[in-house]
PDB file of C-alpha atoms in Angstrom:
ATOM      1  CA  MET T   1     118.146  99.718 118.104  1.00 88.00           C
ATOM      2  CA  PRO T   2     121.209 102.105 117.531  1.00 90.00           C
ATOM      3  CA  SER T   3     124.171 102.184 119.074  1.00 95.00           C
ATOM      4  CA  ARG T   4     126.020 103.732 121.769  1.00 95.00           C
ATOM      5  CA  LYS T   5     127.968 105.730 118.987  1.00 95.00           C
ATOM      6  CA  GLN T   6     125.198 106.130 116.458  1.00 93.00           C
ATOM      7  CA  ARG T   7     123.191 107.738 119.356  1.00 92.00           C
ATOM      8  CA  ARG T   8     125.774 110.659 120.310  1.00 92.00           C
ATOM      9  CA  ARG T   9     126.966 111.234 115.833  1.00 90.00           C
ATOM     10  CA  ARG T  10     122.388 112.291 115.750  1.00 88.00           C
ATOM     11  CA  GLU T  11     122.631 113.866 119.120  1.00 87.00           C
ATOM     12  CA  LYS T  12     125.403 116.139 117.888  1.00 85.00           C
ATOM     13  CA  SER T  13     123.911 116.591 113.947  1.00 80.00           C
ATOM     14  CA  PHE T  14     121.403 118.145 116.299  1.00 78.00           C
ATOM     15  CA  ARG T  15     122.836 120.605 118.426  1.00 78.00           C
ATOM     16  CA  HIS T  16     123.713 122.662 116.040  1.00 73.00           C
ATOM     17  CA  GLU T  17     122.133 125.304 114.018  1.00 69.00           C
ATOM     18  CA  TYR T  18     121.228 124.500 110.645  1.00 70.00           C
ATOM     19  CA  GLY T  19     120.239 127.551 108.371  1.00 70.00           C
ATOM     20  CA  PHE T  20     120.325 128.577 104.737  1.00 76.00           C
ATOM     21  CA  VAL T  21     122.725 131.430 104.408  1.00 79.00           C
ATOM     22  CA  THR T  22     124.432 133.226 102.039  1.00 82.00           C
ATOM     23  CA  TYR T  23     126.652 136.297 101.746  1.00 85.00           C
ATOM     24  CA  ASP T  24     126.527 139.707 100.632  1.00 87.00           C
ATOM     25  CA  ASP T  25     128.799 142.577  98.449  1.00 88.00           C
ATOM     26  CA  GLU T  26     129.292 143.318 101.934  1.00 89.00           C
ATOM     27  CA  GLY T  27     130.387 139.877 103.881  1.00 86.00           C
ATOM     28  CA  ASN T  28     127.576 139.775 105.837  1.00 87.00           C
ATOM     29  CA  GLU T  29     125.443 136.194 106.117  1.00 83.00           C
ATOM     30  CA  VAL T  30     121.696 136.942 104.512  1.00 82.00           C
ATOM     31  CA  GLU T  31     119.064 133.953 105.579  1.00 81.00           C
ATOM     32  CA  VAL T  32     117.544 132.308 102.599  1.00 79.00           C
ATOM     33  CA  ASP T  33     114.384 131.045 101.897  1.00 76.00           C
ATOM     34  CA  PRO T  34     114.164 126.906 101.341  1.00 68.00           C
ATOM     35  CA  ALA T  35     112.338 127.305  98.462  1.00 71.00           C
ATOM     36  CA  GLU T  36     114.148 129.808  97.108  1.00 71.00           C
ATOM     37  CA  VAL T  37     117.400 127.582  96.846  1.00 67.00           C
ATOM     38  CA  ARG T  38     115.439 124.263  95.763  1.00 68.00           C
ATOM     39  CA  PRO T  39     112.455 125.263  92.869  1.00 66.00           C
ATOM     40  CA  ALA T  40     109.533 123.491  92.639  1.00 65.00           C
ATOM     41  CA  LYS T  41     109.885 121.087  89.616  1.00 72.00           C
ATOM     42  CA  PRO T  42     107.944 122.442  87.024  1.00 74.00           C
ATOM     43  CA  LYS T  43     104.207 120.448  86.275  1.00 71.00           C
ATOM     44  CA  SER T  44     104.386 118.288  82.712  1.00 65.00           C
ATOM     45  CA  ALA T  45     101.854 119.644  79.700  1.00 61.00           C
ATOM     46  CA  THR T  46     102.004 115.996  78.854  1.00 60.00           C
ATOM     47  CA  GLY T  47      98.815 114.280  79.937  1.00 56.00           C
ATOM     48  CA  LYS T  48      99.792 110.676  80.220  1.00 59.00           C
ATOM     49  CA  GLY T  49     103.604 109.821  79.596  1.00 59.00           C
ATOM     50  CA  GLY T  50     104.012 106.164  78.998  1.00 66.00           C
ATOM     51  CA  ARG T  51     105.983 104.244  76.594  1.00 71.00           C
ATOM     52  CA  ALA T  52     103.142 103.244  73.053  1.00 73.00           C
ATOM     53  CA  LEU T  53     100.694 100.986  72.811  1.00 72.00           C
ATOM     54  CA  ARG T  54     101.856  97.808  70.876  1.00 80.00           C
ATOM     55  CA  GLU T  55      98.879  97.381  68.524  1.00 84.00           C
ATOM     56  CA  PRO T  56      97.302  93.033  69.326  1.00 86.00           C
ATOM     57  CA  PRO T  57      96.468  91.411  66.082  1.00 88.00           C
ATOM     58  CA  LYS T  58      92.635  91.136  65.698  1.00 91.00           C
ATOM     59  CA  PRO T  59      91.166  87.920  66.905  1.00 91.00           C
ATOM     60  CA  SER T  60      90.685  84.743  64.714  1.00 94.00           C
ATOM     61  CA  TRP T  61      89.517  81.454  64.971  1.00 93.00           C
ATOM     62  CA  ASN T  62      92.315  79.987  62.967  1.00 94.00           C
ATOM     63  CA  ARG T  63      95.351  81.850  65.470  1.00 93.00           C
ATOM     64  CA  SER T  64      93.210  80.275  68.680  1.00 91.00           C
ATOM     65  CA  LEU T  65      92.676  77.027  67.656  1.00 91.00           C
ATOM     66  CA  ARG T  66      96.432  77.005  67.570  1.00 91.00           C
ATOM     67  CA  ARG T  67      97.146  78.041  70.324  1.00 89.00           C
ATOM     68  CA  GLY T  68      94.320  76.075  71.968  1.00 85.00           C
ATOM     69  CA  GLY T  69      95.140  72.838  70.372  1.00 84.00           C
ATOM     70  CA  ILE T  70      98.666  73.143  71.655  1.00 89.00           C
ATOM     71  CA  TRP T  71      97.649  74.531  75.181  1.00 87.00           C
ATOM     72  CA  GLY T  72      94.934  72.073  75.821  1.00 84.00           C
ATOM     73  CA  GLY T  73      97.288  69.796  74.358  1.00 85.00           C
ATOM     74  CA  VAL T  74      99.118  70.466  76.950  1.00 88.00           C
ATOM     75  CA  MET T  75      97.142  70.882  79.878  1.00 86.00           C
ATOM     76  CA  PHE T  76      95.383  67.098  78.263  1.00 84.00           C
ATOM     77  CA  VAL T  77      98.513  65.523  78.941  1.00 87.00           C
ATOM     78  CA  VAL T  78      99.178  66.525  82.657  1.00 88.00           C
ATOM     79  CA  VAL T  79      95.380  65.812  83.071  1.00 86.00           C
ATOM     80  CA  VAL T  80      95.929  62.042  81.475  1.00 85.00           C
ATOM     81  CA  PHE T  81      99.781  61.675  83.462  1.00 86.00           C
ATOM     82  CA  PHE T  82      99.456  63.190  86.952  1.00 87.00           C
ATOM     83  CA  PHE T  83      95.390  62.833  88.243  1.00 85.00           C
ATOM     84  CA  LYS T  84      96.182  59.207  89.231  1.00 84.00           C
ATOM     85  CA  GLY T  85      93.226  59.234  91.605  1.00 85.00           C
ATOM     86  CA  GLN T  86      90.467  59.179  88.502  1.00 84.00           C
ATOM     87  CA  SER T  87      90.661  56.333  86.345  1.00 88.00           C
ATOM     88  CA  LEU T  88      91.399  56.554  83.350  1.00 86.00           C
ATOM     89  CA  PRO T  89      88.627  57.355  81.331  1.00 88.00           C
ATOM     90  CA  GLY T  90      87.842  60.001  83.668  1.00 87.00           C
ATOM     91  CA  ARG T  91      91.337  61.515  83.090  1.00 85.00           C
ATOM     92  CA  ILE T  92      90.407  61.241  79.381  1.00 86.00           C
ATOM     93  CA  ALA T  93      87.840  62.882  79.657  1.00 88.00           C
ATOM     94  CA  VAL T  94      88.553  66.235  82.368  1.00 86.00           C
ATOM     95  CA  GLY T  95      91.760  66.346  79.692  1.00 84.00           C
ATOM     96  CA  VAL T  96      89.516  66.444  76.473  1.00 86.00           C
ATOM     97  CA  LEU T  97      86.430  69.191  78.837  1.00 88.00           C
ATOM     98  CA  TYR T  98      90.475  71.240  79.341  1.00 85.00           C
ATOM     99  CA  ALA T  99      91.776  71.462  75.819  1.00 84.00           C
ATOM    100  CA  ALA T 100      88.585  72.074  74.723  1.00 87.00           C
ATOM    101  CA  ALA T 101      87.310  74.701  76.766  1.00 89.00           C
ATOM    102  CA  PHE T 102      91.184  76.756  75.801  1.00 89.00           C
ATOM    103  CA  VAL T 103      90.156  77.419  72.627  1.00 90.00           C
ATOM    104  CA  PRO T 104      86.951  80.214  73.623  1.00 92.00           C
ATOM    105  CA  LEU T 105      89.059  81.203  75.953  1.00 91.00           C
ATOM    106  CA  THR T 106      92.122  82.347  73.820  1.00 92.00           C
ATOM    107  CA  TYR T 107      89.279  84.051  71.186  1.00 94.00           C
ATOM    108  CA  TRP T 108      88.301  86.004  74.063  1.00 95.00           C
ATOM    109  CA  ILE T 109      91.154  86.970  75.952  1.00 93.00           C
ATOM    110  CA  ASP T 110      92.380  87.564  72.165  1.00 93.00           C
ATOM    111  CA  ARG T 111      88.621  89.222  72.180  1.00 95.00           C
ATOM    112  CA  LEU T 112      89.187  91.383  75.251  1.00 94.00           C
ATOM    113  CA  ALA T 113      92.522  92.382  74.455  1.00 92.00           C
ATOM    114  CA  TYR T 114      92.043  94.169  70.866  1.00 93.00           C
ATOM    115  CA  ARG T 115      88.677  95.819  72.465  1.00 92.00           C
ATOM    116  CA  ASN T 116      91.182  97.435  75.065  1.00 90.00           C
ATOM    117  CA  TYR T 117      93.400  98.432  72.805  1.00 90.00           C
ATOM    118  CA  LEU T 118      90.810  99.920  70.488  1.00 89.00           C
ATOM    119  CA  ARG T 119      89.310 101.866  73.317  1.00 88.00           C
ATOM    120  CA  ARG T 120      92.615 102.971  74.748  1.00 85.00           C
ATOM    121  CA  SER T 121      94.338 104.114  71.825  1.00 83.00           C
ATOM    122  CA  GLY T 122      90.483 105.519  70.648  1.00 80.00           C
ATOM    123  CA  LYS T 123      90.461 103.738  67.243  1.00 75.00           C
ATOM    124  CA  SER T 124      86.916 102.313  67.796  1.00 66.00           C
TER     125      SER T 124
END
């Protein structure tokens, strides 16, 4: 809710007519069309702008084994030490399952990113 002072200021600004005028050589006021005051922006000729695409490396199983091994090891430790509701062999089995799933998952994500890059860049 605006204060009384804010309401008065707003009413005051609406009391006056504002127009776009210029003065000619004789000193007479000449109304100007608002569209002439601010010309429309020209449209850019280029299609998509933005930053250049960074080329992702081709997917490889070696990189997937390295990344999947690191994240799988982290998940193994997290599952074994933080899921105390299950027995130790059950936690180890779930941790190994997560660790084994990370390797093909990282390869699939790398392949998806690389194919997406090829499609966007038009290299196919």
